[in-house]
Coordinates of N, CA and C in Angstrom, one line a residue:
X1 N 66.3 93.0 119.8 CA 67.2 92.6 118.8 C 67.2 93.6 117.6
X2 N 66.2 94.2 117.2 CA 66.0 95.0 116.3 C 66.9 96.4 116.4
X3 N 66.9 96.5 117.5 CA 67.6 98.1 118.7 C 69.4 97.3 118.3
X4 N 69.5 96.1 118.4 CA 71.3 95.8 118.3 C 71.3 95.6 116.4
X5 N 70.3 95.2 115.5 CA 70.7 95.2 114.2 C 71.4 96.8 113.9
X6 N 70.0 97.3 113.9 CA 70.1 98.7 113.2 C 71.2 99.1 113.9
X7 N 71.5 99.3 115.5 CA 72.8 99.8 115.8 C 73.9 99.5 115.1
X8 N 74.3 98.0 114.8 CA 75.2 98.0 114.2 C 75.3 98.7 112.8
X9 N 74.0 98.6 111.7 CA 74.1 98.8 110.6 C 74.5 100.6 111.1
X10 N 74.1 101.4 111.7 CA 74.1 102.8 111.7 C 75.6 103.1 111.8
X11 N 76.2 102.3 112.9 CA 78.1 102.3 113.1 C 78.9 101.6 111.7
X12 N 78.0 101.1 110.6 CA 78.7 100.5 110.0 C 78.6 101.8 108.9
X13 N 77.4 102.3 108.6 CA 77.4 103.4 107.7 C 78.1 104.8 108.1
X14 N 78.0 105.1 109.7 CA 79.1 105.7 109.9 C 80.6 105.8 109.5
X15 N 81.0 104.4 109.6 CA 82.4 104.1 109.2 C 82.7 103.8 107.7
X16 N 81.4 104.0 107.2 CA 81.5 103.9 105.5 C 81.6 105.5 105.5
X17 N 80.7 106.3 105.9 CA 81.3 107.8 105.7 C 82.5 108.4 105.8
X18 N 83.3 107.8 106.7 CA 84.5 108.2 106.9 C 85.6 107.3 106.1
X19 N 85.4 106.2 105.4 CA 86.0 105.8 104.4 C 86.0 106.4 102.6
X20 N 84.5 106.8 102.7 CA 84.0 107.8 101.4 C 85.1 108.9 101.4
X21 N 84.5 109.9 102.9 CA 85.9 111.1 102.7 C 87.4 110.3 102.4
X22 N 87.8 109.4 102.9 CA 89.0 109.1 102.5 C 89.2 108.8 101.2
X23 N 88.2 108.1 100.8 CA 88.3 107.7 99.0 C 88.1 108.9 98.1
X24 N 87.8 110.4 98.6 CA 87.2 111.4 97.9 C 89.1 111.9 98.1
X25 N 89.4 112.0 99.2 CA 90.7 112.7 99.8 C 91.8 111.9 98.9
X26 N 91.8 111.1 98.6 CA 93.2 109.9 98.0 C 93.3 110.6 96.8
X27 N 91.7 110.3 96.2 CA 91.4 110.6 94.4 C 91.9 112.1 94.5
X28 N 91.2 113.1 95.3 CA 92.0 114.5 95.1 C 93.4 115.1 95.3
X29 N 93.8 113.8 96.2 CA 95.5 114.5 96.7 C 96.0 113.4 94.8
X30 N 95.8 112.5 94.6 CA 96.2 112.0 93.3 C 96.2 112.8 92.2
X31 N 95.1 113.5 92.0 CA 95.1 114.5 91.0 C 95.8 115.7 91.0
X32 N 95.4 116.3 92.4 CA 96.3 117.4 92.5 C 98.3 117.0 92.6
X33 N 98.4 115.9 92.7 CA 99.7 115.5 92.9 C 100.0 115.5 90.9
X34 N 99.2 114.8 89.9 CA 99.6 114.6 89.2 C 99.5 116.1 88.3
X35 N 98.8 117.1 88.5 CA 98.9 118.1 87.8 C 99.7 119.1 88.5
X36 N 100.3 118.9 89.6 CA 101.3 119.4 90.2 C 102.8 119.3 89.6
X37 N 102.8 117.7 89.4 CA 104.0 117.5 88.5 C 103.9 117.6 87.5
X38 N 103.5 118.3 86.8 CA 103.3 118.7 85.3 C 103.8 119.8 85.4
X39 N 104.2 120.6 86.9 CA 105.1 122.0 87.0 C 106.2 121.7 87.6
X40 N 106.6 120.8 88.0 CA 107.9 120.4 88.7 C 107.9 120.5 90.5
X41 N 106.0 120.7 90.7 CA 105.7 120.9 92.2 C 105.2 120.0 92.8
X42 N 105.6 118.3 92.7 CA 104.8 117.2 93.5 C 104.5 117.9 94.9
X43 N 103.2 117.2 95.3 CA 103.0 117.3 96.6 C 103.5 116.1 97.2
X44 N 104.0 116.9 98.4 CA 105.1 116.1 99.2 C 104.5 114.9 100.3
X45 N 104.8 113.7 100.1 CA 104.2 112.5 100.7 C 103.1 112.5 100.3
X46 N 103.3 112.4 98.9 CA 101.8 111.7 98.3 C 101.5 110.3 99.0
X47 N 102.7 109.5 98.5 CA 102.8 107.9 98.3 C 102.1 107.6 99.8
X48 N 102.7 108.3 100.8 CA 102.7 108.0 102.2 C 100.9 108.5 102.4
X49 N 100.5 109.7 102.3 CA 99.0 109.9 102.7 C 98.2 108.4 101.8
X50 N 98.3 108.6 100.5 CA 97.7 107.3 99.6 C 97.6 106.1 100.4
X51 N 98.6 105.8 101.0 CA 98.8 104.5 101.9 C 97.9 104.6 102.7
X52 N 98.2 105.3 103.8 CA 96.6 105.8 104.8 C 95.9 105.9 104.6
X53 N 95.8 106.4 103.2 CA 93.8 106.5 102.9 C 93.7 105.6 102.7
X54 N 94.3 104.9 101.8 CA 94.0 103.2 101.3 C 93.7 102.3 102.4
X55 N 94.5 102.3 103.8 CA 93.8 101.4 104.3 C 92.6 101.9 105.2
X56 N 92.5 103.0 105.4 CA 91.0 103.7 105.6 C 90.3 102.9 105.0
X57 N 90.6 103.3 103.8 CA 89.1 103.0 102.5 C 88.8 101.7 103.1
X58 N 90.2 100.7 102.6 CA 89.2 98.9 102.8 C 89.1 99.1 104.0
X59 N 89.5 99.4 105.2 CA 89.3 98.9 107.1 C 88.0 99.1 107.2
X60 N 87.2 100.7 106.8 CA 86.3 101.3 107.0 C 85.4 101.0 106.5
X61 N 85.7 100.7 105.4 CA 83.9 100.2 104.4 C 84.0 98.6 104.6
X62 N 84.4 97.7 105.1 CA 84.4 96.3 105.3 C 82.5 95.8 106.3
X63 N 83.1 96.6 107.5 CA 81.7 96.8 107.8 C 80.3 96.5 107.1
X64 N 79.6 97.5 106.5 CA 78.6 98.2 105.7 C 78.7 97.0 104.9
X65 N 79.5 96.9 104.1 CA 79.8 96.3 103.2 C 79.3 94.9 103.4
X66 N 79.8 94.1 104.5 CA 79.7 92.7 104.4 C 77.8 92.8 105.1
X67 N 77.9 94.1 105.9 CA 76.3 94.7 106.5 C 75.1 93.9 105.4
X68 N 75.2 94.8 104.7 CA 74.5 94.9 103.0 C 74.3 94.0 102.1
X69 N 75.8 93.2 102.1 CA 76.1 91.9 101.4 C 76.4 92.5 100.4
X70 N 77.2 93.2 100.0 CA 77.7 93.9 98.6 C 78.7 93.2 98.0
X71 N 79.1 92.1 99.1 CA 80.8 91.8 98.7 C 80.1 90.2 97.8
X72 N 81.2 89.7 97.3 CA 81.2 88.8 96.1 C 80.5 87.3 96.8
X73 N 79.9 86.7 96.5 CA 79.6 85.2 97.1 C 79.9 84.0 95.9
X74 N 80.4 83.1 96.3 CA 80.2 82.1 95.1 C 79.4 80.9 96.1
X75 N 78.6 80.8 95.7 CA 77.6 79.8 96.8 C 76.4 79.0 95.9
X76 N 77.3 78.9 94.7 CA 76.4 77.4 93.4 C 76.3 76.7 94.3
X77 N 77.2 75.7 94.9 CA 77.3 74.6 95.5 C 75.7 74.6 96.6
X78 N 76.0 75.7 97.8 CA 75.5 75.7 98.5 C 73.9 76.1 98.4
X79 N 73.5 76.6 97.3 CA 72.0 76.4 96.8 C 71.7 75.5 96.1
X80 N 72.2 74.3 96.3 CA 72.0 72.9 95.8 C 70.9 72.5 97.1
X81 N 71.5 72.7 97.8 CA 71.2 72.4 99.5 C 69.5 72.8 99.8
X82 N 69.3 72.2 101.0 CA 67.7 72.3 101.3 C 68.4 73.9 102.2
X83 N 67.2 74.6 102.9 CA 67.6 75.8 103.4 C 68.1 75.6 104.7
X84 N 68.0 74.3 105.4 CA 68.2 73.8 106.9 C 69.6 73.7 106.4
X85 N 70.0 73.1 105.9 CA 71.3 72.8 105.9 C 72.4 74.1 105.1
X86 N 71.4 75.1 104.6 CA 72.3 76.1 104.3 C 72.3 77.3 105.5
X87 N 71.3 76.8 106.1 CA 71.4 78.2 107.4 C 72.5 77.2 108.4
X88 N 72.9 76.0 108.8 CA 74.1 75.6 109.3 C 74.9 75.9 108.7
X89 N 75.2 76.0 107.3 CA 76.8 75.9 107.0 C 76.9 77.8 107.1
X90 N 75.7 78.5 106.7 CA 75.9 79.7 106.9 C 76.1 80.1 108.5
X91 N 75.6 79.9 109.5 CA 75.6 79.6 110.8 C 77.4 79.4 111.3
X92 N 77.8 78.2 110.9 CA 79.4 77.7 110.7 C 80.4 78.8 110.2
X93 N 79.8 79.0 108.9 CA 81.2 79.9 108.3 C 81.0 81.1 109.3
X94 N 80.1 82.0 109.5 CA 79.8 83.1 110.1 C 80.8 83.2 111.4
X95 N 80.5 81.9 112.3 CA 81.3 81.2 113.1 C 83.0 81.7 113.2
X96 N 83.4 80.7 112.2 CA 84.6 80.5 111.7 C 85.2 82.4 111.1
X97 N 84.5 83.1 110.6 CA 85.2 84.3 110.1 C 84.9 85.2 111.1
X98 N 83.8 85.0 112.8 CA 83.9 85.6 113.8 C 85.1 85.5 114.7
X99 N 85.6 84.4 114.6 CA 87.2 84.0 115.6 C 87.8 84.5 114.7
X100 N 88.3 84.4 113.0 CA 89.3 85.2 112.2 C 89.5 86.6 112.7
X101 N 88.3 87.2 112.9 CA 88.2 88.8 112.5 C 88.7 89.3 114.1
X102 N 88.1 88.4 114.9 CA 88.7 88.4 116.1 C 90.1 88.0 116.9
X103 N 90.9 87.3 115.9 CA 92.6 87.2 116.1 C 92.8 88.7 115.0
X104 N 92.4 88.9 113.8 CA 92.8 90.2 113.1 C 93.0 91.3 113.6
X105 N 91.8 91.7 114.7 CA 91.5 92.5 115.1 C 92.4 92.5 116.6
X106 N 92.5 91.7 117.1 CA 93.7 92.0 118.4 C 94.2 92.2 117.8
X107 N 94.8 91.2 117.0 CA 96.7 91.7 116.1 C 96.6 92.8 116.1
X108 N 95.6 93.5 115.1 CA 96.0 95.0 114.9 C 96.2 95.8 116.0
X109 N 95.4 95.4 117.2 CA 95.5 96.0 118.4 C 97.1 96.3 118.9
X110 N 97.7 95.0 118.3 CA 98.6 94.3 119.3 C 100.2 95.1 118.2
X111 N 99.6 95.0 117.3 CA 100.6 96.0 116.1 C 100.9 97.4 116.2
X112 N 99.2 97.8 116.6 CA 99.2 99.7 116.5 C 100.2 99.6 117.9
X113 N 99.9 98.8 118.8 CA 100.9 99.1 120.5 C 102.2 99.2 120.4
X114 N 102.4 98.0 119.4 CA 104.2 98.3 119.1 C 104.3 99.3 118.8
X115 N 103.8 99.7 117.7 CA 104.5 101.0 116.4 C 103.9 102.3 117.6
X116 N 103.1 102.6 118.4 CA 103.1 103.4 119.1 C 104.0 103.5 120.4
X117 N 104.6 102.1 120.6 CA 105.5 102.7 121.8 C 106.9 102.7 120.8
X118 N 107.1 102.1 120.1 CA 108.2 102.4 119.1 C 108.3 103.6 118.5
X119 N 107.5 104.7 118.6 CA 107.3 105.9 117.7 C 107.3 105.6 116.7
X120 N 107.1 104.7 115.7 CA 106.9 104.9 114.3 C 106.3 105.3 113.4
X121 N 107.1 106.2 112.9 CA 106.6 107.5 112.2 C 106.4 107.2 110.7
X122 N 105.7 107.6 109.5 CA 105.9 107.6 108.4 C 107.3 108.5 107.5
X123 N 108.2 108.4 106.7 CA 109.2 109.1 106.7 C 109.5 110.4 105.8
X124 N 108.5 110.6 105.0 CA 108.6 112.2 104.6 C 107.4 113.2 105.5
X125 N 106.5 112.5 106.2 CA 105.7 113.5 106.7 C 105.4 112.9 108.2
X126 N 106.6 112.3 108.9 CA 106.7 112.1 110.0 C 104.9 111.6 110.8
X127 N 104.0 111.1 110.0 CA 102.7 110.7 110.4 C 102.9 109.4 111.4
X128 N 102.4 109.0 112.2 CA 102.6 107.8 113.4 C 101.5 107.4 112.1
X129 N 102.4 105.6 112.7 CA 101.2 104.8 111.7 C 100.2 104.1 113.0
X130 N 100.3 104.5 114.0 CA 99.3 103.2 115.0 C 98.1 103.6 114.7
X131 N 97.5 105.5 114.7 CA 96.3 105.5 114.9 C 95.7 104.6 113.7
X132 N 96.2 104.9 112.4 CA 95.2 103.8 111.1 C 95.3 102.5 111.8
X133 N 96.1 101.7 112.4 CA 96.0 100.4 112.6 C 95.1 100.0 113.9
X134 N 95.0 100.9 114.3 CA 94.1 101.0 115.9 C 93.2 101.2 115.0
X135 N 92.3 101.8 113.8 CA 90.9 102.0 113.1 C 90.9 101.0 112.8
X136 N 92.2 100.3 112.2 CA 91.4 98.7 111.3 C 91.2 98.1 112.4
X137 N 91.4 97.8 113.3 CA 91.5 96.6 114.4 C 89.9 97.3 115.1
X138 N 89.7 98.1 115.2 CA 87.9 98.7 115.5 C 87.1 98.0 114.5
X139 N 87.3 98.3 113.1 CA 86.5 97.7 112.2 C 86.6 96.5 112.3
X140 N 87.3 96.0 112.3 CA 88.1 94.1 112.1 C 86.5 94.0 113.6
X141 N 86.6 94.5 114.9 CA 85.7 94.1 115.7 C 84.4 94.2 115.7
X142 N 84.3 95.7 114.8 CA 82.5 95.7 114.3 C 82.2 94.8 113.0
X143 N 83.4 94.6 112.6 CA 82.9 93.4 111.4 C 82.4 92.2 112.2
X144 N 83.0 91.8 113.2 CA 82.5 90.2 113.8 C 81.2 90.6 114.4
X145 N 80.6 92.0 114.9 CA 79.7 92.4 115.2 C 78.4 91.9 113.9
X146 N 78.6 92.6 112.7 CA 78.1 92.3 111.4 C 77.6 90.6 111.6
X147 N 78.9 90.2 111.5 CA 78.3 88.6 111.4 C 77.5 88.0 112.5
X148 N 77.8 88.6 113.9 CA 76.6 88.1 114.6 C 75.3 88.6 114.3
X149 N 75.1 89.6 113.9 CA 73.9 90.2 113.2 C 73.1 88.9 112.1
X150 N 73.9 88.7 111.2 CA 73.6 87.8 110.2 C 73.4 86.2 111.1
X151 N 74.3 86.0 112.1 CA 73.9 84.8 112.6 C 72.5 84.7 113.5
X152 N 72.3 85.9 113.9 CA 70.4 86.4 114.7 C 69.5 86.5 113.4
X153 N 69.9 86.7 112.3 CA 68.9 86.5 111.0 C 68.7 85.6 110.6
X154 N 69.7 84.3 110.4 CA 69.8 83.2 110.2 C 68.8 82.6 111.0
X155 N 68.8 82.8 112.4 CA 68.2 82.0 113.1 C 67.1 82.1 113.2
X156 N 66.4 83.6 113.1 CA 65.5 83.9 112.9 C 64.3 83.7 111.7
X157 N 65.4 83.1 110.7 CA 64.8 83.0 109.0 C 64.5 84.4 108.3
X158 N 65.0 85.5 109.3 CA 65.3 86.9 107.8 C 66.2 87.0 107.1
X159 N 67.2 86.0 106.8 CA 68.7 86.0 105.9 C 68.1 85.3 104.6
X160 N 68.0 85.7 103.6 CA 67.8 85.6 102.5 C 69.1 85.1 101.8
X161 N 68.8 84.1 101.3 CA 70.3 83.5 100.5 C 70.2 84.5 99.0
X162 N 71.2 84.9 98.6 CA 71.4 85.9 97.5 C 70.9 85.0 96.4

């Protein structure tokens, strides 16, 4: 079990690397866009690259992210509770956002397939939009990965309630 945590955590920090370079790429093509137009030389499909990085950035770091537990919790209620009954309801939701991530993640599957047999292109720099939606729908699947991780911790008693 140890050999499937870390794997995942290692593919999830991978796909945080590759959402970093995108968040480094956005901020640079932004800057250089805005001191471009300060000469009358925008660079051409800013708006359009911004888009693709952007959903890089959230697809890619979702992973790592929910990995680590970085993302927000509101769980007063649920530390009211004895820890048996918080490792069920954590057990449940984990549950419940493994089938979400798992309809999310076909869709995207099932989205990138259209727009790739449709050729849909982006329109100043003719970019296909399937491959970004084919990466989110990868992450959307190592995210439900993530939560099975947390559901083997749970069970185990290494999930620490924040």
């Amino acid at each position: 079990m140890k050999g499937f945590l870390s794997g995942v955590e290692r593919i999830g920090k991978f796909l945080n690397v590759i959402a970093g370079i995108s968040l480094t790429f956005l901020m640079l093509l932004t800057i250089t866009d805005v001191i471009l137009r300060m000469f009358k030389k925008p660079v051409v499909g800013t708006y359009e690259l911004v888009a693709f990085s952007g959903a890089v950035v959230i697809g890619f770091s979702m992973p790592l992210t929910s990995y680590v537990r970085q993302h927000i919790f509101v769980d007063f209620l649920i530390l009211k509770f004895s820890q048996k009954v918080r490792n069920v309801f954590n057990i449940a939701t984990r549950c419940l956002v493994i089938a979400l991530f798992l309809l999310v993640g076909w869709n995207m599957f099932k989205y990138a397939r259209d727009l790739q047999k449709s050729g849909e292109v982006s329109l100043t720099l003719q970019m296909p939009f399937y491959p970004v939606a084919y990466g989110v729908g990868v992450c959307c699947f190592i995210l439900c990965l993530v939560f099975v991780c947390d559901i083997i911790k749970i069970s185990k008693g290494e999930y620490e309630d924040v």
